[in-house]
Short mmCIF file of C-alpha atoms in Angstrom, two decimals:
data_model
loop_
_atom_site.label_atom_id
_atom_site.label_comp_id
_atom_site.label_asym_id
_atom_site.label_seq_id
_atom_site.Cartn_x
_atom_site.Cartn_y
_atom_site.Cartn_z
CA MET A 1495 -3.67 -6.14 -40.20
CA ASN A 1496 -2.01 -3.34 -38.24
CA PHE A 1497 -1.72 -2.87 -34.49
CA GLU A 1498 -4.85 -0.72 -34.24
CA ASP A 1499 -6.93 -3.50 -35.84
CA LEU A 1500 -5.41 -5.95 -33.45
CA GLN A 1501 -6.23 -3.66 -30.57
CA LYS A 1502 -9.80 -3.33 -31.82
CA ALA A 1503 -10.23 -7.08 -32.05
CA TRP A 1504 -8.74 -7.43 -28.59
CA GLN A 1505 -10.96 -4.82 -27.02
CA SER A 1506 -14.12 -6.13 -28.63
CA HIS A 1507 -13.35 -9.61 -27.35
CA ASP A 1508 -16.06 -10.35 -24.83
CA THR A 1509 -14.48 -11.99 -21.80
CA GLY A 1510 -17.22 -11.34 -19.28
CA ALA A 1511 -19.54 -13.86 -20.90
CA LYS A 1512 -17.12 -16.68 -20.14
CA VAL A 1513 -16.77 -15.98 -16.45
CA THR A 1514 -19.53 -16.81 -14.04
CA ILE A 1515 -19.08 -15.66 -10.49
CA ASN A 1516 -21.23 -16.53 -7.57
CA ALA A 1517 -20.78 -13.25 -5.71
CA ASP A 1518 -22.34 -14.45 -2.47
CA VAL A 1519 -20.07 -17.47 -2.23
CA LEU A 1520 -17.13 -15.29 -3.22
CA LEU A 1521 -17.85 -12.78 -0.47
CA LYS A 1522 -18.21 -15.58 2.04
CA GLU A 1523 -14.90 -16.96 0.86
CA VAL A 1524 -13.00 -13.65 1.00
CA ARG A 1525 -14.21 -13.06 4.55
CA ARG A 1526 -13.23 -16.58 5.52
CA ASN A 1527 -9.87 -16.13 3.84
CA GLN A 1528 -9.18 -12.90 5.70
CA GLN A 1529 -10.14 -14.49 8.99
CA HIS A 1530 -7.99 -17.51 8.16
CA PHE A 1531 -5.04 -15.22 7.35
CA TRP A 1532 -5.23 -13.31 10.64
CA LEU A 1533 -5.85 -16.45 12.64
CA GLY A 1534 -2.83 -18.03 10.95
CA ILE A 1535 -0.63 -15.09 11.98
CA PHE A 1536 -2.06 -15.08 15.49
CA TRP A 1537 -1.43 -18.77 16.07
CA ARG A 1538 2.05 -18.59 14.53
CA ASP A 1539 2.89 -15.82 17.01
CA VAL A 1540 1.36 -17.76 19.86
CA ARG A 1541 3.29 -20.86 18.85
CA GLU A 1542 6.68 -19.25 18.42
CA VAL A 1543 6.66 -16.44 20.93
CA GLY A 1544 4.33 -18.24 23.33
CA VAL A 1545 6.64 -21.24 23.57
CA ALA A 1546 9.61 -18.95 24.22
CA ALA A 1547 7.64 -17.07 26.89
CA PHE A 1548 6.55 -20.32 28.54
CA MET A 1549 10.10 -21.70 28.56
CA THR A 1550 11.37 -18.41 30.00
CA TRP A 1551 8.85 -18.63 32.81
CA LEU A 1552 9.51 -22.35 33.42
CA PHE A 1553 13.30 -22.00 33.68
CA LEU A 1554 12.96 -18.89 35.78
CA HIS A 1555 10.63 -20.74 38.13
CA TRP A 1556 13.12 -23.64 38.48
CA ALA A 1557 16.00 -21.20 38.87
CA VAL A 1558 14.27 -19.44 41.79
CA ARG A 1559 13.08 -22.68 43.35
CA ASP A 1560 16.42 -24.53 43.13
CA ARG A 1561 18.65 -21.45 43.35
CA GLU A 1562 20.35 -22.67 40.19
CA TRP A 1563 22.32 -19.97 38.31
CA SER A 1564 22.45 -21.92 35.03
CA MET A 1565 18.64 -21.97 34.90
CA TYR A 1566 18.70 -18.18 34.97
CA LEU A 1567 20.96 -18.28 31.95
CA LEU A 1568 18.67 -20.70 30.13
CA SER A 1569 15.67 -18.55 30.98
CA LEU A 1570 17.51 -15.49 29.69
CA ALA A 1571 18.34 -17.33 26.43
CA CYS A 1572 14.68 -18.22 25.89
CA PHE A 1573 13.66 -14.66 26.69
CA GLY A 1574 16.24 -13.33 24.19
CA VAL A 1575 15.03 -15.63 21.41
CA GLY A 1576 11.38 -14.73 22.04
CA THR A 1577 12.13 -11.01 22.14
CA PHE A 1578 14.15 -11.24 18.94
CA MET A 1579 11.27 -13.01 17.15
CA LEU A 1580 8.76 -10.48 18.39
CA ALA A 1581 10.90 -7.45 17.48
CA ASP A 1582 11.73 -8.90 14.08
CA ARG A 1583 8.08 -9.54 13.31
CA TRP A 1584 7.13 -6.04 14.41
CA PHE A 1585 9.76 -4.36 12.25
CA GLN A 1586 9.05 -6.53 9.22
CA ARG A 1587 5.30 -6.02 9.45
CA ARG A 1588 5.78 -2.38 8.52
CA LYS A 1589 7.79 -3.28 5.43
CA ARG A 1590 5.29 -5.77 4.01
CA PRO A 1591 4.53 -5.42 0.28
CA VAL A 1592 1.27 -3.67 -0.53
CA ARG A 1593 -0.56 -5.12 -3.51
CA SER A 1594 -2.04 -1.76 -4.49
CA ASP A 1595 1.39 -0.12 -4.82
CA SER A 1596 3.02 0.12 -8.21
CA VAL A 1597 4.39 -3.18 -9.49
CA ARG A 1598 7.96 -2.00 -9.02
CA SER A 1599 7.40 -0.96 -5.38
CA CYS A 1600 5.60 -4.19 -4.66
CA VAL A 1601 8.36 -6.32 -6.21
CA GLU A 1602 11.02 -4.36 -4.30
CA ALA A 1603 9.17 -4.85 -1.02
CA SER A 1604 8.68 -8.55 -1.75
CA LEU A 1605 12.38 -8.89 -2.49
CA ILE A 1606 13.31 -7.22 0.79
CA GLU A 1607 10.94 -9.57 2.59
CA VAL A 1608 12.38 -12.67 0.93
CA ASN A 1609 15.96 -11.51 1.53
CA HIS A 1610 15.16 -11.01 5.17
CA GLN A 1611 13.64 -14.49 5.44
CA ILE A 1612 16.77 -15.94 3.84
CA TRP A 1613 18.95 -14.00 6.27
CA LEU A 1614 16.91 -15.25 9.22
CA LEU A 1615 17.08 -18.88 8.19
CA ARG A 1616 20.75 -18.75 7.19
CA ASN A 1617 21.60 -17.28 10.59
CA VAL A 1618 19.27 -19.47 12.62
CA PHE A 1619 22.34 -20.84 14.41
CA TRP A 1620 23.27 -17.44 15.82
CA TRP A 1621 19.93 -16.14 16.99
CA TYR A 1622 18.14 -19.36 17.91
CA LEU A 1623 20.34 -22.40 18.30
CA LEU A 1624 23.44 -20.87 19.90
CA PRO A 1625 21.74 -18.98 22.78
CA ILE A 1626 19.73 -22.07 23.71
CA GLN A 1627 22.83 -24.26 23.44
CA ILE A 1628 24.83 -21.90 25.65
CA GLY A 1629 22.08 -22.08 28.26
CA LEU A 1630 21.93 -25.87 28.03
CA GLY A 1631 25.75 -26.09 28.14
CA ALA A 1632 25.82 -24.03 31.32
CA LEU A 1633 23.17 -26.27 32.86
CA ILE A 1634 25.16 -29.39 31.94
CA CYS A 1635 28.37 -27.95 33.41
CA SER A 1636 26.55 -27.03 36.59
CA VAL A 1637 25.00 -30.50 36.97
CA VAL A 1638 28.36 -32.20 36.39
CA TRP A 1639 30.01 -29.91 38.92
CA GLN A 1640 27.40 -30.72 41.53
CA ALA A 1641 27.42 -34.49 40.98
CA ARG A 1642 30.89 -35.06 42.37
CA HIS A 1643 30.14 -38.54 43.78
CA ALA A 1644 28.84 -40.12 40.60
CA ARG A 1645 30.55 -37.90 38.11
CA LEU A 1646 31.32 -40.62 35.55
CA THR A 1647 27.73 -41.83 35.32
CA VAL A 1648 26.46 -38.28 35.11
CA ILE A 1649 29.03 -37.38 32.48
CA MET A 1650 28.06 -40.39 30.36
CA GLY A 1651 24.39 -39.51 30.64
CA LEU A 1652 25.00 -35.89 29.83
CA MET A 1653 27.20 -36.75 26.88
CA GLY A 1654 24.33 -38.74 25.44
CA TYR A 1655 22.00 -35.84 26.11
CA THR A 1656 24.43 -33.37 24.52
CA LEU A 1657 24.72 -35.60 21.47
CA PHE A 1658 20.94 -35.76 21.24
CA CYS A 1659 20.62 -31.96 21.51
CA GLY A 1660 23.39 -31.53 18.95
CA LEU A 1661 21.59 -33.78 16.50
CA ILE A 1662 18.33 -31.89 17.00
CA CYS A 1663 20.11 -28.59 16.36
CA TRP A 1664 21.86 -29.98 13.32
CA GLY A 1665 18.47 -31.20 12.02
CA ILE A 1666 16.85 -27.79 12.60
CA TYR A 1667 19.75 -26.06 10.91
CA LYS A 1668 19.70 -28.38 7.90
CA LEU A 1669 15.93 -28.09 7.56
CA ASN A 1670 16.20 -24.31 7.50
CA GLN A 1671 18.94 -24.39 4.88
CA PHE A 1672 16.86 -26.79 2.79
CA THR A 1673 13.92 -24.35 2.92
CA VAL A 1674 16.23 -21.55 1.76
CA ARG A 1675 17.52 -23.59 -1.18
CA LYS A 1676 14.26 -25.15 -2.21
CA SER A 1677 11.80 -22.33 -1.72
CA LEU A 1678 13.31 -18.95 -0.91
CA GLU A 1679 16.24 -18.83 -3.34
CA PRO A 1680 14.05 -19.56 -6.40
CA ARG A 1681 11.64 -16.92 -5.14
CA ARG A 1682 14.44 -14.40 -4.80
CA GLN A 1683 15.70 -15.18 -8.30
CA GLN A 1684 12.21 -14.74 -9.70
CA LEU A 1685 11.80 -11.38 -7.97
CA GLU A 1686 15.26 -10.20 -9.00
CA GLY A 1687 14.41 -11.11 -12.58
CA LEU A 1688 11.20 -9.10 -12.38
CA LEU A 1689 12.98 -6.14 -10.86
CA THR A 1690 15.68 -6.22 -13.52
CA SER A 1691 13.04 -6.11 -16.22
CA LEU A 1692 11.51 -3.07 -14.51
CA LYS A 1693 14.78 -1.12 -14.45
CA MET B 610 -14.24 1.20 5.93
CA PRO B 611 -17.61 -0.37 6.83
CA ALA B 612 -18.01 -3.93 5.55
CA GLN B 613 -21.15 -3.03 3.63
CA GLU B 614 -19.37 -0.29 1.70
CA GLN B 615 -16.47 -2.62 0.93
CA GLU B 616 -18.92 -5.23 -0.29
CA ALA B 617 -20.77 -2.72 -2.47
CA ILE B 618 -17.55 -1.53 -4.11
CA PHE B 619 -16.43 -5.09 -4.65
CA ARG B 620 -19.70 -6.10 -6.28
CA ARG B 621 -19.58 -3.05 -8.54
CA TRP B 622 -15.98 -3.74 -9.55
CA LEU B 623 -16.95 -7.32 -10.34
CA ASP B 624 -19.72 -6.09 -12.59
CA GLU B 625 -17.68 -3.44 -14.34
CA HIS B 626 -14.14 -4.78 -14.43
CA ILE B 627 -14.37 -8.54 -14.44
CA GLY B 628 -13.16 -8.63 -18.04
CA LEU B 629 -10.04 -6.69 -17.15
CA MET B 630 -9.21 -9.09 -14.30
CA TYR B 631 -9.82 -12.08 -16.50
CA LYS B 632 -7.52 -10.74 -19.19
CA VAL B 633 -4.68 -10.43 -16.69
CA VAL B 634 -5.31 -13.98 -15.54
CA ARG B 635 -5.38 -15.36 -19.08
CA GLY B 636 -2.26 -13.38 -19.94
CA CYS B 637 -0.38 -15.22 -17.19
CA ALA B 638 -1.88 -18.70 -16.98
CA ALA B 639 -2.81 -21.06 -19.80
CA ALA B 640 -4.26 -24.13 -18.10
CA PRO B 641 -7.85 -23.81 -16.85
CA GLN B 642 -6.89 -25.05 -13.39
CA ASP B 643 -4.12 -22.43 -13.14
CA GLN B 644 -6.45 -19.73 -14.41
CA ASP B 645 -8.99 -20.72 -11.81
CA ASP B 646 -6.40 -20.56 -9.01
CA LEU B 647 -4.91 -17.29 -10.12
CA PHE B 648 -8.31 -15.72 -10.63
CA GLN B 649 -9.36 -16.64 -7.11
CA GLU B 650 -6.14 -15.18 -5.76
CA VAL B 651 -6.61 -11.96 -7.73
CA LEU B 652 -10.17 -11.56 -6.46
CA LEU B 653 -9.11 -12.15 -2.88
CA GLN B 654 -6.35 -9.57 -3.17
CA ILE B 655 -8.70 -7.06 -4.77
CA TRP B 656 -11.16 -7.51 -1.92
CA SER B 657 -8.37 -6.97 0.64
CA SER B 658 -7.16 -3.86 -1.17
CA ILE B 659 -10.52 -2.04 -1.14
CA PRO B 660 -10.18 -0.42 2.33
CA ALA B 661 -6.99 1.29 1.11
CA PHE B 662 -8.73 2.66 -2.01
CA ARG B 663 -9.26 6.40 -1.55
CA GLY B 664 -10.33 7.22 -5.08
CA GLU B 665 -7.08 9.05 -5.84
CA ALA B 666 -6.18 6.53 -8.51
CA LYS B 667 -8.52 5.48 -11.31
CA GLU B 668 -10.37 2.29 -10.50
CA THR B 669 -8.94 0.51 -13.52
CA THR B 670 -5.40 1.56 -12.61
CA TRP B 671 -5.93 0.28 -9.07
CA ILE B 672 -7.33 -3.03 -10.26
CA TYR B 673 -4.50 -3.44 -12.76
CA ARG B 674 -1.95 -2.84 -10.02
CA VAL B 675 -3.46 -5.35 -7.64
CA ALA B 676 -4.06 -7.91 -10.38
CA TRP B 677 -0.55 -7.63 -11.82
CA ASN B 678 1.13 -7.56 -8.43
CA THR B 679 -0.69 -10.77 -7.64
CA ALA B 680 -0.10 -12.36 -11.03
CA LEU B 681 3.60 -11.49 -11.22
CA VAL B 682 4.50 -13.18 -7.96
CA TRP B 683 2.08 -16.06 -8.48
CA ARG B 684 3.79 -19.31 -9.29
CA ARG B 685 2.26 -22.10 -11.27
CA GLY B 686 1.41 -25.06 -9.12
CA GLU B 687 1.53 -23.02 -5.95
CA ARG B 688 -2.06 -23.43 -5.02
CA ARG B 689 -3.58 -21.94 -1.97
CA ARG B 690 -6.31 -24.47 -1.63
CA ARG B 691 -8.25 -23.75 1.46
CA GLN B 692 -10.01 -26.55 3.22
CA GLY B 693 -13.69 -26.73 2.52
CA GLN B 694 -13.48 -23.93 -0.02
CA GLU B 695 -16.51 -23.52 -2.19
CA THR B 696 -16.00 -22.79 -5.86
CA PHE B 697 -17.14 -19.29 -6.64
CA ILE B 698 -15.80 -19.00 -10.18
CA ARG B 699 -16.80 -20.94 -13.21
CA LEU B 700 -14.57 -20.39 -16.22
CA SER B 701 -16.37 -21.73 -19.21
CA PRO B 702 -14.41 -24.62 -20.74
CA SER B 703 -15.67 -23.52 -24.12
CA ALA B 704 -14.12 -20.09 -23.72
CA HIS B 705 -11.37 -21.06 -26.09
CA ALA B 706 -13.60 -22.50 -28.72
CA GLN B 707 -16.73 -20.42 -29.06
CA ALA B 708 -17.12 -16.90 -30.28
CA SER B 709 -19.78 -14.64 -28.81
CA PRO B 710 -22.44 -13.48 -31.30
CA ALA B 711 -20.63 -10.19 -31.82
CA GLU B 712 -17.35 -11.85 -32.67
CA SER B 713 -16.25 -13.62 -35.80
CA THR B 714 -14.38 -16.90 -35.54
CA SER B 715 -11.29 -15.38 -37.10
CA GLU B 716 -11.28 -12.59 -34.52
CA LEU B 717 -11.59 -15.09 -31.75
CA GLU B 718 -8.74 -17.14 -33.18
CA LEU B 719 -6.65 -14.01 -33.39
CA VAL B 720 -7.34 -13.15 -29.76
CA GLU B 721 -6.48 -16.70 -28.72
CA ARG B 722 -3.20 -16.49 -30.63
CA LEU B 723 -2.51 -13.15 -29.01
CA TYR B 724 -3.02 -14.62 -25.55
CA ALA B 725 -0.66 -17.45 -26.42
CA ALA B 726 1.92 -14.97 -27.74
CA ILE B 727 1.59 -12.77 -24.64
CA ARG B 728 2.17 -15.75 -22.39
CA GLN B 729 5.45 -16.38 -24.20
CA LEU B 730 6.72 -12.95 -23.20
CA PRO B 731 8.55 -12.21 -19.94
CA LYS B 732 5.96 -11.35 -17.29
CA VAL B 733 6.59 -7.61 -17.17
CA ASP B 734 6.49 -7.42 -20.96
CA ALA B 735 3.27 -9.43 -20.92
CA SER B 736 1.73 -6.93 -18.54
CA LEU B 737 2.74 -4.06 -20.83
CA ALA B 738 1.44 -5.80 -23.94
CA LEU B 739 -1.87 -6.48 -22.30
CA MET B 740 -2.32 -2.95 -21.00
CA HIS B 741 -1.28 -1.55 -24.37
CA LEU B 742 -3.84 -3.71 -26.14
CA ASP B 743 -6.43 -2.58 -23.62
CA GLY B 744 -5.70 0.98 -24.68
CA LEU B 745 -4.07 2.35 -21.53
CA SER B 746 -1.98 5.47 -22.01
CA TYR B 747 1.77 5.49 -21.35
CA GLN B 748 1.10 7.52 -18.25
CA GLU B 749 -1.37 4.99 -16.88
CA MET B 750 1.01 2.12 -17.59
CA ALA B 751 3.79 4.06 -15.84
CA VAL B 752 1.56 4.45 -12.78
CA VAL B 753 0.71 0.75 -12.70
CA LEU B 754 4.28 -0.47 -13.15
CA GLY B 755 6.20 2.32 -11.44
CA ILE B 756 8.57 2.94 -14.36
CA SER B 757 9.12 5.95 -16.62
CA GLU B 758 6.99 6.65 -19.69
CA ASN B 759 10.10 6.80 -21.88
CA TYR B 760 11.10 3.35 -20.81
CA ILE B 761 7.60 2.10 -21.53
CA GLY B 762 7.86 3.50 -25.05
CA VAL B 763 11.15 1.70 -25.64
CA LYS B 764 9.81 -1.53 -24.24
CA LEU B 765 6.59 -1.39 -26.24
CA ASN B 766 8.48 -1.02 -29.50
CA ARG B 767 10.33 -4.21 -28.75
CA ILE B 768 7.20 -5.98 -27.56
CA ARG B 769 5.31 -5.07 -30.75
CA LYS B 770 8.10 -6.62 -32.78
CA GLN B 771 8.12 -9.74 -30.66
CA LEU B 772 4.36 -10.12 -30.95
CA ALA B 773 4.56 -9.51 -34.68
CA ASP B 774 7.13 -12.29 -35.04
CA GLN B 775 4.96 -14.67 -33.09
CA LEU B 776 1.80 -13.77 -34.95
CA LYS B 777 3.35 -13.87 -38.38
CA GLY B 778 0.84 -15.15 -40.85
CA ALA B 779 -2.07 -13.57 -39.07
CA ASN B 780 -0.77 -10.07 -39.51
CA ASP B 781 1.10 -8.48 -42.33
CA GLU B 782 2.15 -5.53 -40.34
CA LEU B 783 2.07 -4.56 -36.69
#
């Protein structure tokens, strides 16, 4: 048997008979899926950017009410983090892979997307944890400075609080690095492999 | 694009090109559960791609692109099960065992062996093998994959040899 015979056998193979599709249910599902996708993005934005916006407002409100300079700093940190998330999302949205592009373009775009996600998570300390920690540190310093009469008690309390915040940050950082190792790195390797085979 | 038009195109593509989509799915996934998942994903992506379809590319080329782009980045076991999802695809469990009236058992066996051999290939090579078997021209394959026709020629020579090695016994020459 030569390749042409093989091709003939392949092309005469009737696949349609083995697939039954309920088109109405499928259409219902694709619409639901699309709605689910956009709702997912909307609520993720609300969650991440909304929390940052709320915290900005809250600290700003306290800063104005109590005339506390460190609260301004904390508010600014929250605003910076929220703005960064929003700007990043906006820029990345334009680079999203398009499934109807050629396979090579789509793989390249997917790789850029994954690389960016890895960069974000690897640098979560710089753009998320550090600004918030600087704001919190300033607040702690300010509180200690103001509590001259019971400084030791306040210092002990704040040390505990700092330790708690540090542990939370360490946990967030580790969780992000785990996600990179477990999920994003294998994805990147897979995409790099595909791209290599297309070059 | 109005929803009705999108729906009409989608229904027509399902009627005319379902076999093509299924071949891509079978070329990438062996287990029925995986095929079912990948097929659903491919269909969802094809639906989403319709508003961008301007008729500049051939329908088959477009569908191949979407299907392969979905299949190549799909990972086994990564299921996007949606809560309360209704099953809209039924892949016949006897698909591997029964020939249609027009087919002989030996032809069916050959096709089954071909699918198994294609799944052994690296994913990009599998996509080329499948499109080649489907009779796409080098130019069409180049459009789908985004690589040069010359490179496709080189790759296909190698793929033919690999398939021949794997199908030894069934074919004397490829």
